[in-house]
C-alpha cells in the first residue's frame, strides 16, 4: 500500500484538478499542489470549518464543488445539518472499511440487529452494507420497539448488535424484566456509535454477557474515523482518514499528546475533504498501539455544537427555529440525561406582552424539522433568566 505522504500528495493533485472548491481553497492560500508533498505540508492549508463548508455548498449546490466524479456514479446522497447534501462516494478500499466489524468477529452465520435509523442519516444503511459485506445477515430493526426487538433477537438467535450503547442497556434491562437473563440473551458481538461508550457499560456487556464490543467514532461529513480495540486507549484510526490535532484558534498542528481540535483529511479522491475541522477535541498518541494513527480520546467540543442521540445540535439550527417566531426574545436548549436517556428541553423568553398560544407545539415541530431531534419539553421562563451572552446549548449530562 502507498505510504501516507504519497497518498496525500496524490489526493491534493487530484482534488486541485477536479474539485473547484479545493482549487479555490489552495489558490486563496497561494498554494499549488506541488507545495503539498505529504502529511507535514497539510498544515499549509487552512482548516475548513463546518460553517464555511455550509456556505460553499449553498454557493455551489448541491455538493459545494468538492465532488470529483460524475454525480450519476453516486450510490446515495444524504443530508446533514446546514443543510449539506453529503454524497456517498464509492470506497477506494472496501475491505479496509470493515475493520471495526472484522475486529468483533462478524461473519457468516451471525444475525445482527441494526438499530440505527435507515432514513436521512447514513448510519443505518452504511452499517447494513458493512455487516452484509462481512457475510453476516442483517435484521434491520431501526431504533425503538424494544419488546419487538427482544422477540426478534430471541426467535432469530441474533448474535450481533449495532447501535447506541444506551439502547443496548435499555434492551437488556427490558429483557431482564421479562425473565431473560444473560444466559438467555444470544448477543455476543456489538458495535456502538453516536454516543460515548462508558466503562460501566463495557463491564456489563463484556463481563456479564460475554460480548466482544467496539465503539466507532465518526461524523456525518467524514464517516467513520476510528474504533476502539482492546489494549489500545481511545480509537484506532481508519485507513481512509488522516488526522491532525490542531490549535482551535490558529489551526496549527499540535504535538502528539496535546489536546486540540481534531482535523480530518479524507483520503477518498471522489469527495476529498482536506483539513476539515470536526469541532471535536482530542489528542494523538505519541506511539500508536494500532497499525496506523491512534486517537487517545474525545475531550468535548471546541464550539457550541454537541451530539445528542447521535445527531449534532447546532446553535444555528436553534437560531433558525427562533427566527420564525417574532414573539421569542431569547431561547436556549438544555441537554440532560436522566435514566440513561438524552432529554432536550428548550427554555424560551417571550417579548413583553407576547402570547404563548400554541407556540410550544409549533416550536417543537420546527426545531425537530431543523435539527432532526425530538424536543422533549418547552419551558417558558421569565425575562432575564437566560443570560444574553450565555451559550445557546447547555450540556448538563453526567456520564459515569
mmCIF file of C-alpha atoms in Angstrom:
data_model
loop_
_atom_site.group_PDB
_atom_site.id
_atom_site.type_symbol
_atom_site.label_atom_id
_atom_site.label_comp_id
_atom_site.label_asym_id
_atom_site.label_seq_id
_atom_site.Cartn_x
_atom_site.Cartn_y
_atom_site.Cartn_z
ATOM 1 C CA UNK A 1 0.000 0.000 0.000
ATOM 2 C CA UNK A 2 1.216 3.520 -0.727
ATOM 3 C CA UNK A 3 2.607 5.454 2.217
ATOM 4 C CA UNK A 4 0.634 8.319 3.670
ATOM 5 C CA UNK A 5 2.775 11.050 2.099
ATOM 6 C CA UNK A 6 2.272 9.654 -1.390
ATOM 7 C CA UNK A 7 -1.474 9.240 -0.806
ATOM 8 C CA UNK A 8 -1.860 12.823 0.424
ATOM 9 C CA UNK A 9 0.216 14.241 -2.433
ATOM 10 C CA UNK A 10 -1.921 12.375 -4.992
ATOM 11 C CA UNK A 11 -5.120 13.380 -3.209
ATOM 12 C CA UNK A 12 -4.288 17.091 -3.346
ATOM 13 C CA UNK A 13 -3.258 16.937 -7.016
ATOM 14 C CA UNK A 14 -6.443 15.097 -7.977
ATOM 15 C CA UNK A 15 -8.622 17.425 -5.906
ATOM 16 C CA UNK A 16 -6.999 20.565 -7.320
ATOM 17 C CA UNK A 17 -7.608 19.372 -10.872
ATOM 18 C CA UNK A 18 -11.183 18.122 -10.411
ATOM 19 C CA UNK A 19 -12.737 19.777 -7.332
ATOM 20 C CA UNK A 20 -13.265 23.536 -7.848
ATOM 21 C CA UNK A 21 -13.728 24.114 -4.123
ATOM 22 C CA UNK A 22 -10.321 22.646 -3.311
ATOM 23 C CA UNK A 23 -8.716 24.639 -6.121
ATOM 24 C CA UNK A 24 -10.206 27.817 -4.628
ATOM 25 C CA UNK A 25 -9.005 26.952 -1.121
ATOM 26 C CA UNK A 26 -5.449 26.373 -2.311
ATOM 27 C CA UNK A 27 -5.427 29.403 -4.607
ATOM 28 C CA UNK A 28 -6.611 31.652 -1.769
ATOM 29 C CA UNK A 29 -3.755 30.316 0.368
ATOM 30 C CA UNK A 30 -1.295 30.943 -2.507
ATOM 31 C CA UNK A 31 -0.572 27.235 -2.702
ATOM 32 C CA UNK A 32 -0.037 24.889 -5.630
ATOM 33 C CA UNK A 33 -0.434 21.105 -5.484
ATOM 34 C CA UNK A 34 3.344 20.759 -5.685
ATOM 35 C CA UNK A 35 3.590 22.533 -2.325
ATOM 36 C CA UNK A 36 1.851 19.614 -0.621
ATOM 37 C CA UNK A 37 4.333 16.762 -0.795
ATOM 38 C CA UNK A 38 2.999 14.848 2.183
ATOM 39 C CA UNK A 39 1.398 14.901 5.600
ATOM 40 C CA UNK A 40 3.738 17.525 7.046
ATOM 41 C CA UNK A 41 2.714 20.005 4.361
ATOM 42 C CA UNK A 42 -1.016 19.735 5.083
ATOM 43 C CA UNK A 43 -0.669 22.411 7.765
ATOM 44 C CA UNK A 44 -0.055 24.954 4.987
ATOM 45 C CA UNK A 45 -3.731 24.576 4.046
ATOM 46 C CA UNK A 46 -6.225 26.476 6.235
ATOM 47 C CA UNK A 47 -8.642 24.427 8.320
ATOM 48 C CA UNK A 48 -12.021 24.064 6.620
ATOM 49 C CA UNK A 49 -14.711 24.885 9.183
ATOM 50 C CA UNK A 50 -18.228 23.481 9.124
ATOM 51 C CA UNK A 51 -19.757 26.945 8.687
ATOM 52 C CA UNK A 52 -17.531 27.581 5.675
ATOM 53 C CA UNK A 53 -18.418 24.169 4.251
ATOM 54 C CA UNK A 54 -22.106 25.034 4.558
ATOM 55 C CA UNK A 55 -21.558 28.344 2.769
ATOM 56 C CA UNK A 56 -19.645 26.634 -0.034
ATOM 57 C CA UNK A 57 -22.420 24.085 -0.502
ATOM 58 C CA UNK A 58 -25.027 26.832 -0.620
ATOM 59 C CA UNK A 59 -22.976 28.846 -3.108
ATOM 60 C CA UNK A 60 -22.299 25.867 -5.382
ATOM 61 C CA UNK A 61 -25.103 23.332 -4.926
ATOM 62 C CA UNK A 62 -25.521 20.536 -4.419
ATOM 63 C CA UNK A 63 -22.034 19.337 -3.421
ATOM 64 C CA UNK A 64 -20.127 22.575 -2.876
ATOM 65 C CA UNK A 65 -17.601 21.934 -5.627
ATOM 66 C CA UNK A 66 -15.933 19.037 -3.772
ATOM 67 C CA UNK A 67 -17.172 16.108 -5.832
ATOM 68 C CA UNK A 68 -14.621 14.906 -8.390
ATOM 69 C CA UNK A 69 -16.651 12.148 -10.053
ATOM 70 C CA UNK A 70 -19.787 12.099 -12.178
ATOM 71 C CA UNK A 71 -22.769 12.504 -9.802
ATOM 72 C CA UNK A 72 -24.515 9.723 -11.715
ATOM 73 C CA UNK A 73 -21.963 7.314 -10.215
ATOM 74 C CA UNK A 74 -23.018 8.099 -6.635
ATOM 75 C CA UNK A 75 -24.839 5.229 -4.925
ATOM 76 C CA UNK A 76 -26.504 7.516 -2.356
ATOM 77 C CA UNK A 77 -26.857 11.110 -1.187
ATOM 78 C CA UNK A 78 -27.557 12.111 2.416
ATOM 79 C CA UNK A 79 -28.423 15.344 4.190
ATOM 80 C CA UNK A 80 -26.627 16.657 7.260
ATOM 81 C CA UNK A 81 -27.146 19.851 9.316
ATOM 82 C CA UNK A 82 -26.502 23.031 7.375
ATOM 83 C CA UNK A 83 -28.092 21.706 5.278
ATOM 84 C CA UNK A 84 -25.363 19.907 3.385
ATOM 85 C CA UNK A 85 -26.024 17.217 0.823
ATOM 86 C CA UNK A 86 -23.412 14.576 1.548
ATOM 87 C CA UNK A 87 -22.537 12.328 -1.399
ATOM 88 C CA UNK A 88 -21.626 8.750 -0.605
ATOM 89 C CA UNK A 89 -18.653 8.100 -2.866
ATOM 90 C CA UNK A 90 -17.656 4.537 -3.708
ATOM 91 C CA UNK A 91 -14.936 3.390 -1.251
ATOM 92 C CA UNK A 92 -11.461 3.054 -2.715
ATOM 93 C CA UNK A 93 -10.618 0.149 -0.389
ATOM 94 C CA UNK A 94 -13.897 -1.526 0.664
ATOM 95 C CA UNK A 95 -12.202 -4.150 2.831
ATOM 96 C CA UNK A 96 -10.407 -1.564 4.980
ATOM 97 C CA UNK A 97 -13.770 -0.019 5.849
ATOM 98 C CA UNK A 98 -14.785 -3.278 7.513
ATOM 99 C CA UNK A 99 -12.043 -3.158 10.155
ATOM 100 C CA UNK A 100 -14.346 -2.464 13.155
ATOM 101 C CA UNK A 101 -16.724 -5.232 12.075
ATOM 102 C CA UNK A 102 -13.912 -7.722 11.482
ATOM 103 C CA UNK A 103 -12.486 -6.820 14.890
ATOM 104 C CA UNK A 104 -15.583 -8.032 16.750
ATOM 105 C CA UNK A 105 -15.686 -11.112 14.535
ATOM 106 C CA UNK A 106 -18.792 -10.525 12.458
ATOM 107 C CA UNK A 107 -19.100 -13.066 9.681
ATOM 108 C CA UNK A 108 -21.185 -15.746 8.043
ATOM 109 C CA UNK A 109 -23.642 -17.239 10.496
ATOM 110 C CA UNK A 110 -24.145 -14.046 12.500
ATOM 111 C CA UNK A 111 -27.526 -12.344 12.574
ATOM 112 C CA UNK A 112 -27.247 -8.714 13.544
ATOM 113 C CA UNK A 113 -29.807 -6.291 14.965
ATOM 114 C CA UNK A 114 -29.161 -2.975 13.220
ATOM 115 C CA UNK A 115 -30.874 -0.390 15.437
ATOM 116 C CA UNK A 116 -29.677 2.726 13.611
ATOM 117 C CA UNK A 117 -32.119 4.767 11.510
ATOM 118 C CA UNK A 118 -32.214 3.993 7.812
ATOM 119 C CA UNK A 119 -33.631 7.302 6.556
ATOM 120 C CA UNK A 120 -31.964 10.717 6.069
ATOM 121 C CA UNK A 121 -28.827 9.845 8.051
ATOM 122 C CA UNK A 122 -26.175 7.469 6.678
ATOM 123 C CA UNK A 123 -25.654 5.266 9.751
ATOM 124 C CA UNK A 124 -28.336 2.631 9.215
ATOM 125 C CA UNK A 125 -27.761 1.724 5.617
ATOM 126 C CA UNK A 126 -23.950 2.064 5.673
ATOM 127 C CA UNK A 127 -23.709 -0.285 8.636
ATOM 128 C CA UNK A 128 -26.171 -2.580 6.899
ATOM 129 C CA UNK A 129 -23.830 -2.721 3.886
ATOM 130 C CA UNK A 130 -20.782 -3.392 6.054
ATOM 131 C CA UNK A 131 -22.483 -6.161 8.015
ATOM 132 C CA UNK A 132 -23.534 -7.879 4.797
ATOM 133 C CA UNK A 133 -20.063 -7.399 3.308
ATOM 134 C CA UNK A 134 -18.712 -9.397 6.255
ATOM 135 C CA UNK A 135 -21.055 -12.241 5.300
ATOM 136 C CA UNK A 136 -23.491 -11.744 8.169
ATOM 137 C CA UNK A 137 -27.266 -11.376 7.979
ATOM 138 C CA UNK A 138 -28.902 -8.053 8.894
ATOM 139 C CA UNK A 139 -32.092 -7.709 10.927
ATOM 140 C CA UNK A 140 -32.967 -4.081 10.025
ATOM 141 C CA UNK A 141 -34.925 -3.075 13.112
ATOM 142 C CA UNK A 142 -34.062 0.604 13.434
ATOM 143 C CA UNK A 143 -34.493 2.282 16.830
ATOM 144 C CA UNK A 144 -37.314 1.702 19.306
ATOM 145 C CA UNK A 145 -39.918 -1.079 19.646
ATOM 146 C CA UNK A 146 -37.846 -2.674 22.393
ATOM 147 C CA UNK A 147 -40.136 -5.616 23.143
ATOM 148 C CA UNK A 148 -40.372 -6.443 19.453
ATOM 149 C CA UNK A 149 -36.584 -6.277 19.176
ATOM 150 C CA UNK A 150 -36.244 -8.695 22.087
ATOM 151 C CA UNK A 151 -38.710 -11.071 20.422
ATOM 152 C CA UNK A 152 -36.758 -10.942 17.171
ATOM 153 C CA UNK A 153 -33.440 -11.305 18.984
ATOM 154 C CA UNK A 154 -34.528 -14.469 20.772
ATOM 155 C CA UNK A 155 -36.628 -16.009 17.982
ATOM 156 C CA UNK A 156 -33.934 -15.489 15.350
ATOM 157 C CA UNK A 157 -30.950 -16.110 17.608
ATOM 158 C CA UNK A 158 -29.374 -12.733 16.884
ATOM 159 C CA UNK A 159 -25.682 -12.828 17.783
ATOM 160 C CA UNK A 160 -24.823 -9.228 16.892
ATOM 161 C CA UNK A 161 -25.989 -5.706 17.735
ATOM 162 C CA UNK A 162 -25.137 -2.336 16.216
ATOM 163 C CA UNK A 163 -26.489 0.900 17.655
ATOM 164 C CA UNK A 164 -26.058 3.169 20.647
ATOM 165 C CA UNK A 165 -24.752 1.572 23.867
ATOM 166 C CA UNK A 166 -27.518 3.211 25.886
ATOM 167 C CA UNK A 167 -30.100 1.453 23.728
ATOM 168 C CA UNK A 168 -28.470 -1.922 24.270
ATOM 169 C CA UNK A 169 -28.627 -1.181 28.007
ATOM 170 C CA UNK A 170 -32.344 -0.471 27.606
ATOM 171 C CA UNK A 171 -32.839 -3.663 25.619
ATOM 172 C CA UNK A 172 -31.022 -5.807 28.187
ATOM 173 C CA UNK A 173 -32.858 -4.160 31.099
ATOM 174 C CA UNK A 174 -36.184 -4.912 29.445
ATOM 175 C CA UNK A 175 -35.124 -8.470 28.663
ATOM 176 C CA UNK A 176 -34.223 -8.973 32.317
ATOM 177 C CA UNK A 177 -37.669 -7.678 33.331
ATOM 178 C CA UNK A 178 -39.131 -10.300 31.012
ATOM 179 C CA UNK A 179 -37.129 -13.015 32.758
ATOM 180 C CA UNK A 180 -34.358 -13.273 30.164
ATOM 181 C CA UNK A 181 -31.023 -13.235 31.950
ATOM 182 C CA UNK A 182 -27.553 -13.199 30.438
ATOM 183 C CA UNK A 183 -27.715 -16.877 29.597
ATOM 184 C CA UNK A 184 -30.866 -16.415 27.530
ATOM 185 C CA UNK A 185 -29.543 -13.458 25.507
ATOM 186 C CA UNK A 186 -27.828 -14.708 22.327
ATOM 187 C CA UNK A 187 -25.919 -11.460 21.596
ATOM 188 C CA UNK A 188 -22.146 -11.961 21.538
ATOM 189 C CA UNK A 189 -20.850 -9.129 19.321
ATOM 190 C CA UNK A 190 -21.669 -5.419 19.404
ATOM 191 C CA UNK A 191 -20.572 -2.276 17.564
ATOM 192 C CA UNK A 192 -21.583 1.081 19.022
ATOM 193 C CA UNK A 193 -21.501 4.648 17.765
ATOM 194 C CA UNK A 194 -23.157 8.070 18.112
ATOM 195 C CA UNK A 195 -22.558 8.475 21.864
ATOM 196 C CA UNK A 196 -19.864 7.767 24.484
ATOM 197 C CA UNK A 197 -19.267 4.143 25.430
ATOM 198 C CA UNK A 198 -18.729 4.124 29.184
ATOM 199 C CA UNK A 199 -16.644 1.720 31.311
ATOM 200 C CA UNK A 200 -19.725 0.664 33.299
ATOM 201 C CA UNK A 201 -21.459 -0.303 30.059
ATOM 202 C CA UNK A 202 -18.398 -2.182 28.814
ATOM 203 C CA UNK A 203 -18.197 -4.053 32.116
ATOM 204 C CA UNK A 204 -21.793 -5.194 31.769
ATOM 205 C CA UNK A 205 -21.686 -6.123 28.086
ATOM 206 C CA UNK A 206 -18.302 -7.840 28.099
ATOM 207 C CA UNK A 207 -18.263 -9.102 31.687
ATOM 208 C CA UNK A 208 -21.828 -10.139 32.459
ATOM 209 C CA UNK A 209 -22.897 -11.001 28.901
ATOM 210 C CA UNK A 210 -19.576 -12.139 27.429
ATOM 211 C CA UNK A 211 -19.754 -9.924 24.349
ATOM 212 C CA UNK A 212 -16.887 -8.659 22.239
ATOM 213 C CA UNK A 213 -17.509 -4.959 21.642
ATOM 214 C CA UNK A 214 -16.143 -1.911 19.889
ATOM 215 C CA UNK A 215 -17.174 1.732 19.681
ATOM 216 C CA UNK A 216 -16.760 3.691 16.447
ATOM 217 C CA UNK A 217 -16.171 7.447 16.296
ATOM 218 C CA UNK A 218 -17.314 9.321 13.229
ATOM 219 C CA UNK A 219 -19.102 12.346 11.804
ATOM 220 C CA UNK A 220 -21.748 12.781 9.106
ATOM 221 C CA UNK A 221 -19.275 14.649 6.876
ATOM 222 C CA UNK A 222 -16.274 12.336 7.269
ATOM 223 C CA UNK A 223 -17.833 8.958 8.084
ATOM 224 C CA UNK A 224 -16.141 6.518 10.456
ATOM 225 C CA UNK A 225 -12.898 7.960 11.780
ATOM 226 C CA UNK A 226 -11.780 5.328 14.270
ATOM 227 C CA UNK A 227 -12.815 2.462 16.521
ATOM 228 C CA UNK A 228 -11.816 1.014 19.878
ATOM 229 C CA UNK A 229 -9.726 -2.115 20.348
ATOM 230 C CA UNK A 230 -8.700 -3.973 23.473
ATOM 231 C CA UNK A 231 -5.226 -2.915 24.608
ATOM 232 C CA UNK A 232 -5.326 0.437 22.795
ATOM 233 C CA UNK A 233 -6.503 3.594 24.528
ATOM 234 C CA UNK A 234 -9.037 5.670 22.625
ATOM 235 C CA UNK A 235 -9.533 4.932 18.934
ATOM 236 C CA UNK A 236 -7.527 3.234 16.202
ATOM 237 C CA UNK A 237 -7.897 5.462 13.134
ATOM 238 C CA UNK A 238 -9.394 4.107 9.923
ATOM 239 C CA UNK A 239 -7.005 3.922 6.953
ATOM 240 C CA UNK A 240 -9.399 6.116 4.948
ATOM 241 C CA UNK A 241 -8.674 9.162 7.143
ATOM 242 C CA UNK A 242 -5.578 11.103 8.151
ATOM 243 C CA UNK A 243 -5.873 13.046 11.401
ATOM 244 C CA UNK A 244 -4.147 16.070 12.847
ATOM 245 C CA UNK A 245 -4.816 17.628 16.241
ATOM 246 C CA UNK A 246 -4.619 21.393 15.911
ATOM 247 C CA UNK A 247 -4.873 24.616 17.852
ATOM 248 C CA UNK A 248 -8.578 25.547 17.567
ATOM 249 C CA UNK A 249 -7.691 29.214 17.054
ATOM 250 C CA UNK A 250 -4.762 29.063 14.632
ATOM 251 C CA UNK A 251 -5.186 25.649 13.000
ATOM 252 C CA UNK A 252 -1.520 24.871 13.667
ATOM 253 C CA UNK A 253 -0.816 21.170 14.344
ATOM 254 C CA UNK A 254 -0.047 20.331 17.968
ATOM 255 C CA UNK A 255 2.485 17.754 19.190
ATOM 256 C CA UNK A 256 1.273 14.250 19.949
ATOM 257 C CA UNK A 257 -0.200 14.042 23.427
ATOM 258 C CA UNK A 258 -1.510 17.619 23.431
ATOM 259 C CA UNK A 259 -5.235 18.285 23.288
ATOM 260 C CA UNK A 260 -6.715 20.287 20.427
ATOM 261 C CA UNK A 261 -9.277 20.196 17.632
ATOM 262 C CA UNK A 262 -9.435 17.016 15.581
ATOM 263 C CA UNK A 263 -8.829 17.949 11.945
ATOM 264 C CA UNK A 264 -9.539 15.225 9.398
ATOM 265 C CA UNK A 265 -8.440 14.706 5.816
ATOM 266 C CA UNK A 266 -10.474 12.094 3.960
ATOM 267 C CA UNK A 267 -8.349 10.042 1.594
ATOM 268 C CA UNK A 268 -11.155 9.269 -0.845
ATOM 269 C CA UNK A 269 -10.393 11.094 -4.092
ATOM 270 C CA UNK A 270 -14.056 11.154 -5.152
ATOM 271 C CA UNK A 271 -15.104 13.552 -2.367
ATOM 272 C CA UNK A 272 -11.975 14.970 -0.720
ATOM 273 C CA UNK A 273 -12.372 16.949 2.477
ATOM 274 C CA UNK A 274 -8.914 18.308 3.210
ATOM 275 C CA UNK A 275 -8.162 19.668 6.696
ATOM 276 C CA UNK A 276 -11.794 19.531 7.810
ATOM 277 C CA UNK A 277 -12.261 20.808 11.356
ATOM 278 C CA UNK A 278 -14.576 18.378 13.146
ATOM 279 C CA UNK A 279 -15.060 20.632 16.172
ATOM 280 C CA UNK A 280 -14.219 17.678 18.438
ATOM 281 C CA UNK A 281 -11.319 17.878 20.867
ATOM 282 C CA UNK A 282 -8.796 15.059 21.247
ATOM 283 C CA UNK A 283 -5.129 14.110 21.328
ATOM 284 C CA UNK A 284 -2.989 11.810 19.190
ATOM 285 C CA UNK A 285 -0.800 9.120 20.751
ATOM 286 C CA UNK A 286 2.971 9.579 20.562
ATOM 287 C CA UNK A 287 3.467 5.861 19.946
ATOM 288 C CA UNK A 288 0.411 4.267 18.394
ATOM 289 C CA UNK A 289 -0.807 0.913 19.670
ATOM 290 C CA UNK A 290 -2.568 0.451 16.322
ATOM 291 C CA UNK A 291 -1.340 -0.198 12.796
ATOM 292 C CA UNK A 292 -1.968 3.436 11.868
ATOM 293 C CA UNK A 293 -2.737 6.520 13.933
ATOM 294 C CA UNK A 294 -4.242 6.399 17.404
ATOM 295 C CA UNK A 295 -6.559 8.998 18.927
ATOM 296 C CA UNK A 296 -6.264 8.869 22.709
ATOM 297 C CA UNK A 297 -9.822 10.017 23.318
ATOM 298 C CA UNK A 298 -12.546 12.603 22.789
ATOM 299 C CA UNK A 299 -12.482 15.531 25.213
ATOM 300 C CA UNK A 300 -15.538 17.555 24.207
ATOM 301 C CA UNK A 301 -16.327 20.155 21.538
ATOM 302 C CA UNK A 302 -14.368 23.241 20.535
ATOM 303 C CA UNK A 303 -17.573 25.075 19.615
ATOM 304 C CA UNK A 304 -21.123 25.115 20.865
ATOM 305 C CA UNK A 305 -22.484 22.233 18.790
ATOM 306 C CA UNK A 306 -22.925 18.977 20.684
ATOM 307 C CA UNK A 307 -24.043 15.458 19.822
ATOM 308 C CA UNK A 308 -27.448 14.413 21.147
ATOM 309 C CA UNK A 309 -28.887 10.947 20.472
ATOM 310 C CA UNK A 310 -26.341 10.528 17.722
ATOM 311 C CA UNK A 311 -27.121 13.845 15.984
ATOM 312 C CA UNK A 312 -25.236 17.142 16.242
ATOM 313 C CA UNK A 313 -27.349 20.005 17.557
ATOM 314 C CA UNK A 314 -26.012 23.308 16.243
ATOM 315 C CA UNK A 315 -26.776 26.769 17.642
ATOM 316 C CA UNK A 316 -27.658 27.982 14.151
ATOM 317 C CA UNK A 317 -30.417 25.368 13.974
ATOM 318 C CA UNK A 318 -31.966 26.845 17.123
ATOM 319 C CA UNK A 319 -31.469 30.364 15.779
ATOM 320 C CA UNK A 320 -33.305 29.408 12.601
ATOM 321 C CA UNK A 321 -36.243 27.998 14.567
ATOM 322 C CA UNK A 322 -36.418 31.027 16.888
ATOM 323 C CA UNK A 323 -36.299 33.447 13.963
ATOM 324 C CA UNK A 324 -39.598 32.074 12.676
ATOM 325 C CA UNK A 325 -41.440 33.369 15.752
ATOM 326 C CA UNK A 326 -41.226 37.144 16.328
ATOM 327 C CA UNK A 327 -42.645 36.746 19.847
ATOM 328 C CA UNK A 328 -39.463 34.963 21.011
ATOM 329 C CA UNK A 329 -36.924 37.196 22.728
ATOM 330 C CA UNK A 330 -34.341 34.564 23.653
ATOM 331 C CA UNK A 331 -34.042 30.786 23.561
ATOM 332 C CA UNK A 332 -31.703 28.169 24.987
ATOM 333 C CA UNK A 333 -31.535 24.370 24.761
ATOM 334 C CA UNK A 334 -30.583 22.374 27.843
ATOM 335 C CA UNK A 335 -29.471 18.746 27.457
ATOM 336 C CA UNK A 336 -29.821 16.403 30.441
ATOM 337 C CA UNK A 337 -29.566 12.630 30.757
ATOM 338 C CA UNK A 338 -31.863 11.122 33.385
ATOM 339 C CA UNK A 339 -32.323 7.345 33.318
ATOM 340 C CA UNK A 340 -29.655 6.826 30.651
ATOM 341 C CA UNK A 341 -31.547 8.853 28.028
ATOM 342 C CA UNK A 342 -30.800 12.232 26.444
ATOM 343 C CA UNK A 343 -33.525 14.800 27.149
ATOM 344 C CA UNK A 344 -33.765 18.056 25.178
ATOM 345 C CA UNK A 345 -35.512 20.947 26.907
ATOM 346 C CA UNK A 346 -35.908 24.362 25.285
ATOM 347 C CA UNK A 347 -36.207 27.376 27.548
ATOM 348 C CA UNK A 348 -37.951 30.346 25.914
ATOM 349 C CA UNK A 349 -38.183 34.007 26.884
ATOM 350 C CA UNK A 350 -41.013 35.885 25.194
ATOM 351 C CA UNK A 351 -41.116 39.532 24.275
ATOM 352 C CA UNK A 352 -43.164 41.674 26.620
ATOM 353 C CA UNK A 353 -46.879 41.235 26.006
ATOM 354 C CA UNK A 354 -46.419 38.242 23.663
ATOM 355 C CA UNK A 355 -48.895 35.371 23.962
ATOM 356 C CA UNK A 356 -47.796 31.752 24.230
ATOM 357 C CA UNK A 357 -50.724 30.275 22.322
ATOM 358 C CA UNK A 358 -49.606 27.092 20.573
ATOM 359 C CA UNK A 359 -46.016 28.289 20.365
ATOM 360 C CA UNK A 360 -44.635 25.274 22.280
ATOM 361 C CA UNK A 361 -46.069 22.789 19.784
ATOM 362 C CA UNK A 362 -45.088 24.823 16.730
ATOM 363 C CA UNK A 363 -41.574 25.460 18.053
ATOM 364 C CA UNK A 364 -41.081 21.769 18.878
ATOM 365 C CA UNK A 365 -42.174 20.774 15.378
ATOM 366 C CA UNK A 366 -39.927 23.323 13.681
ATOM 367 C CA UNK A 367 -36.907 22.535 15.870
ATOM 368 C CA UNK A 368 -37.366 18.861 15.137
ATOM 369 C CA UNK A 369 -37.511 19.613 11.417
ATOM 370 C CA UNK A 370 -34.369 21.786 11.553
ATOM 371 C CA UNK A 371 -32.273 19.520 13.772
ATOM 372 C CA UNK A 372 -33.982 16.128 13.263
ATOM 373 C CA UNK A 373 -34.236 15.785 17.056
ATOM 374 C CA UNK A 374 -37.308 15.267 19.179
ATOM 375 C CA UNK A 375 -37.827 18.128 21.652
ATOM 376 C CA UNK A 376 -38.926 16.716 24.995
ATOM 377 C CA UNK A 377 -40.161 19.914 26.635
ATOM 378 C CA UNK A 378 -40.577 23.648 26.019
ATOM 379 C CA UNK A 379 -40.412 25.802 29.154
ATOM 380 C CA UNK A 380 -41.397 29.463 29.165
ATOM 381 C CA UNK A 381 -39.176 31.422 31.558
ATOM 382 C CA UNK A 382 -39.200 34.979 32.856
ATOM 383 C CA UNK A 383 -37.279 37.705 31.044
ATOM 384 C CA UNK A 384 -33.644 37.762 32.128
ATOM 385 C CA UNK A 385 -33.446 34.103 33.142
ATOM 386 C CA UNK A 386 -31.404 33.364 30.017
ATOM 387 C CA UNK A 387 -28.227 35.419 30.034
ATOM 388 C CA UNK A 388 -27.925 37.233 26.699
ATOM 389 C CA UNK A 389 -24.277 36.167 26.466
ATOM 390 C CA UNK A 390 -24.829 32.558 27.562
ATOM 391 C CA UNK A 391 -24.278 29.513 25.352
ATOM 392 C CA UNK A 392 -27.292 28.653 23.240
ATOM 393 C CA UNK A 393 -26.852 24.960 24.029
ATOM 394 C CA UNK A 394 -26.074 23.911 27.601
ATOM 395 C CA UNK A 395 -24.943 20.322 28.159
ATOM 396 C CA UNK A 396 -25.779 19.216 31.703
ATOM 397 C CA UNK A 397 -25.383 15.494 31.080
ATOM 398 C CA UNK A 398 -23.333 13.472 33.519
ATOM 399 C CA UNK A 399 -21.530 10.344 32.331
ATOM 400 C CA UNK A 400 -20.317 7.720 34.774
#
